[in-house]
Coordinates of C-alpha atoms in Angstrom, one line a residue:
Chain T
M246 CA 104.8 58.9 55.1
K247 CA 106.5 59.5 58.6
D248 CA 106.6 63.0 58.0
K249 CA 102.9 63.2 57.5
I250 CA 102.5 61.3 60.8
S251 CA 104.5 63.2 62.7
S252 CA 102.7 66.3 61.2
L253 CA 99.5 64.8 62.4
F254 CA 100.7 64.8 65.8
D255 CA 101.7 68.4 65.7
N256 CA 98.2 69.3 64.5
E257 CA 99.5 70.5 61.2
F258 CA 96.6 68.5 59.2
S259 CA 93.3 69.7 57.7
D260 CA 90.3 67.2 57.9
A261 CA 90.6 66.0 54.1
E262 CA 94.3 65.4 54.5
L263 CA 93.6 63.5 57.8
D264 CA 91.0 61.2 56.2
N265 CA 93.6 60.1 53.2
L266 CA 96.3 59.7 56.0
L267 CA 94.3 57.5 58.2
S268 CA 93.2 55.2 55.2
D269 CA 96.8 55.1 54.2
V270 CA 98.1 54.2 57.6
T271 CA 95.8 51.2 57.9
K272 CA 97.0 49.4 54.6
K273 CA 100.6 49.3 55.2
K274 CA 102.5 47.2 58.3
S275 CA 105.6 49.7 58.4
H276 CA 102.9 52.8 58.5
Q277 CA 101.3 51.1 61.5
Q278 CA 104.6 51.1 63.1
S279 CA 105.3 54.7 62.6
W280 CA 102.1 55.5 64.0
A281 CA 102.8 53.5 67.2
Y282 CA 106.0 55.1 67.3
Y283 CA 104.9 58.7 67.3
Q284 CA 102.0 57.7 69.6
I285 CA 104.4 56.5 72.2
T286 CA 106.6 59.5 71.7
R287 CA 103.8 62.2 72.0
D288 CA 102.4 60.2 75.0
V289 CA 105.8 59.9 76.9
L290 CA 106.7 63.8 76.0
N291 CA 103.4 64.9 77.6
G292 CA 103.7 62.5 80.5
N293 CA 100.8 60.5 79.8
Y294 CA 102.6 57.2 78.6
V295 CA 100.9 53.9 80.0
S296 CA 102.3 50.7 79.0
S297 CA 100.3 47.9 77.8
S298 CA 101.5 45.1 79.9
P299 CA 100.5 41.3 79.9
M300 CA 99.1 41.9 83.2
T301 CA 96.9 44.9 82.1
D302 CA 95.4 42.9 79.4
K303 CA 94.6 40.2 81.7
I304 CA 92.9 42.7 84.1
M305 CA 91.0 44.3 81.1
D306 CA 89.9 40.6 80.0
T307 CA 88.7 39.8 83.7
I308 CA 86.8 43.1 83.9
E309 CA 84.9 42.5 80.6
K310 CA 84.1 38.8 81.7
E311 CA 82.2 40.3 84.8
P312 CA 78.6 40.3 84.7
T313 CA 77.3 43.6 84.4
Q314 CA 74.7 45.1 87.1
M315 CA 71.6 47.0 85.0
G316 CA 69.8 49.6 86.7
G317 CA 70.5 51.3 90.0
Y318 CA 69.3 51.3 93.4
V319 CA 65.7 53.0 94.2
H320 CA 66.5 56.2 96.3
N321 CA 64.4 56.3 99.6
S322 CA 64.3 59.7 101.2
S323 CA 63.3 58.3 104.6
T324 CA 66.3 56.4 105.0
T325 CA 68.7 58.7 103.7
L326 CA 69.9 60.4 106.9
R327 CA 70.2 57.2 108.9
A328 CA 72.2 55.6 105.9
E329 CA 74.5 58.8 105.8
L330 CA 74.8 58.7 109.8
N331 CA 75.5 55.1 109.5
Y332 CA 78.9 55.9 107.5
L333 CA 80.4 57.9 110.9
P334 CA 81.6 54.9 112.5
H335 CA 83.4 53.7 109.3
V336 CA 84.6 57.2 108.6
F337 CA 85.9 57.0 112.4
A338 CA 87.4 53.6 112.0
F339 CA 89.2 54.6 108.6
S340 CA 90.7 57.6 110.4
V341 CA 92.3 55.6 113.0
L342 CA 93.7 53.2 110.7
L343 CA 95.3 56.0 108.7
L344 CA 96.9 57.6 112.1
I345 CA 98.2 54.0 112.9
A346 CA 99.6 53.8 109.5
F347 CA 101.2 57.1 109.7
M348 CA 102.7 56.0 112.8
V349 CA 104.1 53.0 111.4
F350 CA 105.9 54.8 108.8
Q351 CA 107.2 56.9 110.9
S352 CA 108.3 55.1 113.7
P353 CA 111.8 53.2 113.7
I354 CA 111.2 49.5 113.0
N355 CA 114.2 48.1 114.9
S356 CA 114.8 49.9 118.0
A357 CA 117.9 47.9 119.2
S358 CA 120.6 50.6 119.5
S359 CA 123.5 48.5 120.3
N360 CA 123.6 45.8 117.3
A361 CA 125.3 48.2 114.8
V362 CA 128.2 46.9 112.6
L363 CA 130.8 48.4 110.7
L364 CA 130.0 50.0 107.2
V365 CA 131.9 48.2 104.5
Q366 CA 132.2 48.7 100.9
D367 CA 130.2 45.7 99.6
E368 CA 127.4 46.1 101.8
I369 CA 126.3 49.7 100.9
P370 CA 122.5 49.6 100.0
S371 CA 122.7 50.0 96.1
E372 CA 119.5 51.9 96.3
I373 CA 121.0 54.7 98.5
M374 CA 123.8 54.9 95.8
Q375 CA 121.2 54.7 92.9
A376 CA 119.5 57.8 94.6
H377 CA 122.1 59.6 95.1
F378 CA 123.7 59.6 91.5
A379 CA 120.0 59.9 89.9
H380 CA 119.5 63.2 91.4
T381 CA 123.3 64.8 92.0
A382 CA 125.3 63.2 89.4
T383 CA 126.9 65.9 86.7
N384 CA 128.1 63.0 84.6
A385 CA 125.5 62.2 82.3
S386 CA 126.8 58.8 81.7
Y387 CA 126.0 57.9 85.4
F388 CA 122.7 60.0 85.5
V389 CA 121.0 58.1 82.5
Q390 CA 122.1 54.6 83.7
T391 CA 121.5 54.8 87.3
G392 CA 118.0 54.3 88.9
L393 CA 117.2 51.2 87.2
T394 CA 117.8 48.8 90.0
N395 CA 114.6 49.2 91.4
A396 CA 112.7 49.4 88.3
Q397 CA 110.3 46.6 87.3
Chain R
M810 CA 142.4 120.1 84.9
T811 CA 144.2 118.2 82.3
Q812 CA 145.7 115.9 85.1
R813 CA 142.0 115.3 86.7
F814 CA 141.0 114.3 83.2
F815 CA 143.7 111.9 82.6
L816 CA 143.0 110.4 85.9
L817 CA 139.4 109.8 85.2
L818 CA 140.1 108.5 81.8
L819 CA 142.7 106.1 83.2
S820 CA 140.4 104.8 85.9
F821 CA 137.5 104.1 83.3
F822 CA 139.9 102.2 81.3
S823 CA 141.2 100.1 84.5
S824 CA 137.8 99.3 85.7
N825 CA 136.5 98.3 82.3
V826 CA 139.7 96.1 81.7
F827 CA 139.0 94.7 85.0
A828 CA 135.2 93.9 84.5
Q829 CA 136.6 91.9 81.1
T830 CA 138.9 90.1 83.0
D831 CA 136.9 89.1 86.2
P832 CA 137.2 85.5 86.3
W833 CA 133.8 85.4 88.3
Q834 CA 132.2 86.8 85.1
F835 CA 133.4 83.7 83.2
I836 CA 131.2 81.5 85.4
L837 CA 128.1 83.8 85.0
D838 CA 128.9 83.8 81.1
A839 CA 129.3 79.9 80.9
H840 CA 125.9 79.4 82.9
Q841 CA 124.0 81.6 80.3
A842 CA 125.8 80.2 77.1
C843 CA 124.7 76.5 78.5
R844 CA 121.1 77.6 78.8
N845 CA 120.7 80.0 75.4
L846 CA 122.9 78.5 72.6
N847 CA 122.1 75.8 70.5
Y848 CA 125.0 73.1 70.5
H849 CA 125.5 69.4 69.3
G850 CA 128.5 67.6 70.4
V851 CA 130.3 64.2 71.7
L852 CA 131.8 64.1 75.0
Q853 CA 133.7 61.6 77.3
A854 CA 133.0 61.2 80.7
E855 CA 135.1 59.3 83.5
H856 CA 133.6 58.5 86.8
L857 CA 134.5 55.4 88.9
Q858 CA 137.3 54.5 86.6
E859 CA 134.9 54.3 83.6
I860 CA 135.2 56.0 80.7
R861 CA 131.8 56.5 78.4
S862 CA 131.2 58.5 75.2
L863 CA 127.8 60.3 75.0
E864 CA 126.3 62.5 72.5
I865 CA 124.4 65.9 73.4
I866 CA 122.2 68.2 71.6
H867 CA 120.7 71.0 73.2
A868 CA 118.6 74.0 71.7
K869 CA 116.7 77.0 73.1
H870 CA 113.4 77.3 71.3
G871 CA 111.3 80.2 72.5
E872 CA 111.7 80.3 76.2
Q873 CA 112.1 76.6 76.5
E874 CA 115.3 74.5 76.5
Y875 CA 115.5 71.0 75.0
T876 CA 118.2 68.8 75.6
R877 CA 118.8 65.0 74.3
I878 CA 121.9 63.2 75.5
N879 CA 122.4 59.6 74.3
T880 CA 125.2 57.0 75.5
L881 CA 126.9 55.9 72.6
D882 CA 128.9 53.1 74.4
G883 CA 127.5 49.9 76.5
T884 CA 123.5 49.4 76.9
P885 CA 121.7 52.1 75.0
S886 CA 120.2 54.4 77.4
E887 CA 119.0 58.4 76.7
L888 CA 117.7 61.3 78.3
L889 CA 115.2 64.0 77.0
S890 CA 114.8 67.0 78.8
Q891 CA 112.2 70.0 78.0
G892 CA 112.3 72.7 80.6
N893 CA 112.1 71.2 84.0
A894 CA 110.7 67.8 82.8
T895 CA 113.5 65.2 82.3
F896 CA 112.9 61.6 81.1
V897 CA 115.5 59.1 81.2
Y898 CA 115.1 56.0 78.9
G899 CA 117.3 52.9 80.2
T900 CA 117.1 49.4 78.7
K901 CA 116.7 46.8 81.2
Q902 CA 116.6 43.2 80.0
D903 CA 113.6 42.9 77.4
N904 CA 112.2 46.4 78.7
V905 CA 112.7 50.1 77.9
V906 CA 112.3 51.9 81.6
I907 CA 111.1 55.4 81.4
Q908 CA 111.9 57.1 84.6
K909 CA 111.0 60.8 85.2
R910 CA 113.5 63.0 87.2
N911 CA 112.9 66.4 88.9
Q912 CA 115.9 67.9 87.8
H913 CA 119.4 67.6 86.4
R914 CA 122.7 69.2 86.5
L915 CA 124.7 67.7 84.0
F916 CA 127.9 68.7 81.9
P917 CA 128.3 71.2 80.4
A918 CA 125.5 72.8 82.4
V919 CA 127.0 72.4 86.0
L920 CA 127.6 76.1 86.7
P921 CA 125.3 78.1 88.8
K922 CA 123.3 81.3 87.6
S923 CA 124.5 83.2 90.8
T924 CA 128.2 83.3 92.2
S925 CA 127.6 84.7 95.4
N926 CA 127.8 81.3 97.1
L927 CA 130.6 80.3 95.4
K928 CA 132.6 83.4 96.6
K929 CA 132.2 82.7 100.1
V930 CA 133.8 79.2 99.8
Y931 CA 136.1 79.1 96.6
Q932 CA 138.7 81.2 95.3
I933 CA 139.0 81.7 91.8
D934 CA 141.9 82.0 89.6
M935 CA 142.8 82.1 85.8
G936 CA 145.2 79.8 84.0
K937 CA 146.8 79.9 80.3
V938 CA 144.7 79.8 77.4
D939 CA 144.5 76.0 76.1
R940 CA 142.6 74.2 73.3
V941 CA 140.1 71.5 73.8
A942 CA 138.1 69.8 70.9
G943 CA 139.7 72.0 68.4
R944 CA 138.7 75.2 70.2
P945 CA 140.7 77.6 72.0
A946 CA 139.7 77.5 75.8
N947 CA 140.1 79.9 78.9
V948 CA 141.2 78.0 81.9
I949 CA 139.4 78.8 85.1
I950 CA 140.1 77.1 88.6
L951 CA 138.2 77.2 91.6
M952 CA 140.0 76.4 94.9
P953 CA 138.4 75.8 98.1
N954 CA 138.8 77.8 101.1
D955 CA 138.4 74.7 103.4
E956 CA 138.8 71.2 103.4
Y957 CA 134.9 70.3 102.9
R958 CA 134.9 70.4 98.9
Y959 CA 137.5 69.6 96.1
F960 CA 139.2 71.8 93.3
Y961 CA 137.3 72.4 90.1
H962 CA 138.9 73.3 86.8
F963 CA 136.9 74.5 83.8
W964 CA 138.2 74.9 80.2
L965 CA 135.5 77.6 78.6
D966 CA 135.4 77.9 75.1
K967 CA 136.9 81.5 74.1
E968 CA 134.4 82.1 71.7
T969 CA 130.9 81.0 73.2
S970 CA 131.9 80.6 77.0
I971 CA 130.5 77.0 76.7
P972 CA 132.4 74.6 79.2
L973 CA 134.5 72.4 77.3
K974 CA 136.2 70.4 79.9
M975 CA 135.7 69.9 83.6
I976 CA 138.3 68.4 86.0
V977 CA 137.6 67.8 89.9
S978 CA 140.7 67.0 92.0
D979 CA 141.3 66.5 95.8
H980 CA 143.7 68.3 97.6
S981 CA 146.3 65.8 96.8
N982 CA 145.8 66.7 93.5
Q983 CA 144.2 63.0 92.6
L984 CA 141.9 63.1 89.8
I985 CA 138.1 62.6 90.9
E986 CA 136.0 63.3 88.0
Q987 CA 136.6 64.2 84.3
T988 CA 134.4 65.2 81.8
S989 CA 135.2 66.9 78.1
F990 CA 134.0 67.5 74.7
T991 CA 135.8 65.6 71.8
K992 CA 133.8 67.6 69.3
V993 CA 131.2 70.3 69.5
N994 CA 129.4 72.7 67.0
V995 CA 127.6 75.6 68.2
N996 CA 124.8 76.6 65.5
S997 CA 121.8 78.6 65.1
E998 CA 119.5 75.9 63.7
D999 CA 115.9 76.4 64.5
D1000 CA 115.0 72.7 64.0
L1001 CA 113.8 70.5 67.0
S1002 CA 113.0 67.2 64.5
W1003 CA 115.9 65.4 66.7
F1004 CA 113.9 65.8 69.9
K1005 CA 112.4 62.4 70.3
P1006 CA 113.3 59.2 71.8
D1007 CA 115.2 56.5 69.6
I1008 CA 112.0 54.1 70.1
D1009 CA 112.6 50.1 69.9
L1010 CA 109.1 48.8 68.9
S1011 CA 110.3 45.1 69.6
K1012 CA 110.7 46.3 73.5
E1013 CA 107.9 46.8 76.0
Y1014 CA 108.0 50.5 77.4
V1015 CA 107.2 50.5 81.2
M1016 CA 106.9 53.8 83.2
H1017 CA 108.7 53.9 86.4
E1018 CA 107.6 56.3 88.8
E1019 CA 108.4 57.0 92.7
E1020 CA 105.8 58.7 94.6
D1021 CA 107.0 61.6 96.6
F1022 CA 105.5 61.9 100.1
S1023 CA 107.5 64.9 101.0
A1024 CA 104.8 67.0 101.0
N1025 CA 103.1 65.7 103.9
T1026 CA 105.9 64.5 106.0
P1027 CA 107.1 66.2 108.9
R1028 CA 110.5 66.6 109.6
F1029 CA 111.3 64.8 113.1
W1030 CA 115.2 65.5 113.2
K1031 CA 117.5 68.2 113.6
M1032 CA 120.1 69.6 111.7
A1033 CA 123.1 71.4 113.8
T1034 CA 125.7 73.4 111.7
I1035 CA 126.8 72.1 108.3
P1036 CA 129.7 73.2 106.6
E1037 CA 129.5 76.7 105.1
G1038 CA 128.3 77.3 101.8
F1039 CA 126.1 74.1 101.6
E1040 CA 122.4 74.6 101.2
E1041 CA 119.5 72.0 101.0
I1042 CA 118.1 72.1 97.4
S1043 CA 115.9 69.1 97.4
F1044 CA 113.7 67.1 99.9
R1045 CA 112.2 63.9 98.8
V1046 CA 110.5 61.1 100.6
T1047 CA 110.1 57.8 98.8
R1048 CA 108.9 54.2 99.8
S1049 CA 111.9 52.0 100.5
S1050 CA 112.3 48.5 99.0
V1051 CA 111.4 47.1 102.4
P1052 CA 107.6 47.1 103.3
N1053 CA 106.3 50.2 105.4
V1054 CA 109.7 52.1 105.3
L1055 CA 109.8 55.7 104.1
N1056 CA 113.2 56.8 103.0
H1057 CA 114.2 60.7 103.5
H1058 CA 116.7 61.9 100.9
L1059 CA 118.0 65.7 101.4
I1060 CA 120.3 67.3 98.7
Y1061 CA 122.7 69.8 99.8
S1062 CA 125.0 71.9 97.4
D1063 CA 127.2 74.7 97.5
G1064 CA 126.7 75.4 93.9
L1065 CA 129.2 73.0 92.6
A1066 CA 129.7 70.1 95.1
S1067 CA 126.6 68.3 96.3
L1068 CA 125.8 65.3 98.7
S1069 CA 122.9 63.3 99.7
L1070 CA 121.8 62.7 103.3
F1071 CA 119.3 59.7 103.9
I1072 CA 117.4 59.3 106.8
Q1073 CA 115.7 56.1 107.1
P1074 CA 114.2 53.6 110.0
V1075 CA 116.1 50.4 110.2
P1076 CA 113.7 47.5 109.5
K1077 CA 113.5 44.7 111.7
G1078 CA 116.1 41.8 111.3
Q1079 CA 118.5 44.4 109.5
K1080 CA 121.8 45.4 111.2
P1081 CA 122.4 49.0 110.9
K1082 CA 125.7 50.5 109.9
Q1083 CA 128.2 52.8 111.5
G1084 CA 131.3 54.1 110.0
S1085 CA 132.5 55.3 106.8
A1086 CA 133.8 53.9 103.4
K1087 CA 134.4 54.8 99.9
V1088 CA 133.1 53.7 96.4
G1089 CA 135.3 54.8 93.6
N1090 CA 135.6 58.8 94.3
T1091 CA 132.5 58.6 96.3
N1092 CA 132.7 58.9 100.0
I1093 CA 129.8 57.6 102.3
S1094 CA 129.3 58.1 106.3
A1095 CA 126.9 56.2 108.5
K1096 CA 125.6 56.5 111.8
Y1097 CA 122.9 54.6 113.9
M1098 CA 120.7 56.9 116.2
K1099 CA 117.4 56.1 118.2
G1100 CA 116.4 53.5 115.5
Y1101 CA 117.3 55.4 112.4
Q1102 CA 120.0 54.7 109.8
V1103 CA 121.4 58.2 109.0
M1104 CA 123.8 58.0 105.9
A1105 CA 125.6 60.8 103.8
V1106 CA 127.0 59.9 100.2
G1107 CA 128.7 62.4 98.1
S1108 CA 131.8 63.3 95.6
V1109 CA 133.0 65.5 98.3
P1110 CA 136.0 64.6 101.0
Q1111 CA 135.1 62.2 103.8
K1112 CA 135.4 64.7 106.5
T1113 CA 132.2 66.4 104.5
V1114 CA 129.9 63.4 104.6
E1115 CA 131.1 62.6 108.3
S1116 CA 130.2 66.2 109.3
F1117 CA 126.6 65.9 107.7
V1118 CA 125.9 62.7 109.5
N1119 CA 127.1 64.1 112.8
S1120 CA 125.1 67.2 112.6
V1121 CA 121.9 65.2 112.7
S1122 CA 120.0 64.7 115.9
F1123 CA 116.5 63.3 117.2

């Protein structure tokens, strides 16, 4: 059965075989696990994997409980131009905010130059070491086990 | 006439013999072997006084390279690489964290595709034929021309040219890093059924991706002269764990040795660092300039990391 599920994800099945497989998958728990396994494998290798965390479930629940607005807005051609122009101050304000945000990211936060302390082994930022090994290590053991400090 | 013919024949044979024993050709052959051959083996890697066993499977399928590496000791973790896409699966508490990495240069595929840069900064020599993982191997030694990099010793499989062992040592002949196959099989199997992660359905899989802002970030610093042979191979800009702080990460390499240069604004309330330190065999140098922390990190001599930090100006 695992081989069949694997073949399915490799697009090696006809429609008739697919119907049989899907009815089999729904019957047995071990088949359902294989199904989940190959789905994760395929999504991860394609770079499409999105985990279903409890937070995601909560957000989806909240969205489902929100009342749905039925119907749309009436389009009034006489007010369209004015409405478009009304956006201009907002666009300008947003651009200024973006510029300020960019300057905040680029400018040093601590401008005092006389308070530097001696670098000691125990106080070397771990994120610096992790980032270094995650991109330069020739030792596979280091490469695969590093970079998890900042991961959630 | 006979004498001329004899001289021509002699020069042909001598040049042919030289071509076969040119040690730089061994480096190129090793690079090609690691990319094009299918191999499966167990290797031991030593770094920072730790020895770990790993299993590696590599295959060339069509034009694509496929690699799977998984740790055999300690916490389970593995790497799957297809072409330029590399994913690392690491266990953290009850989760498996999946990270996408841009590139990797992992043993045995550590030798560059061109030797032109290496020839500028290393001398090459051949040692006696040795035996590693039950296979005869040619020994190649790369000796640095200056004090900005270490010595590299390679044991290359006589039959296939795949590196079977690598030792990095400093100028006092102290061991910096060692990786070696304990077992390796070279095959021509056209099977990729092994190329999948070892999924544990009892764990939650979490994708951890770092956004790279390098495309829109200006370089607000200048680099003076850096040690010969080192070239910038990567530039990344990521968000720091401190809010509103971007971390600029540059990677330099001479083809074998590599180091990281970090440029980061110092957050309010944090004291910037200055000076040099060592973690295992990794050297670190730090400097504070005009509100920025500049830090160089690498498995290179102290002199090299200091040189990179001192070459930055604003």
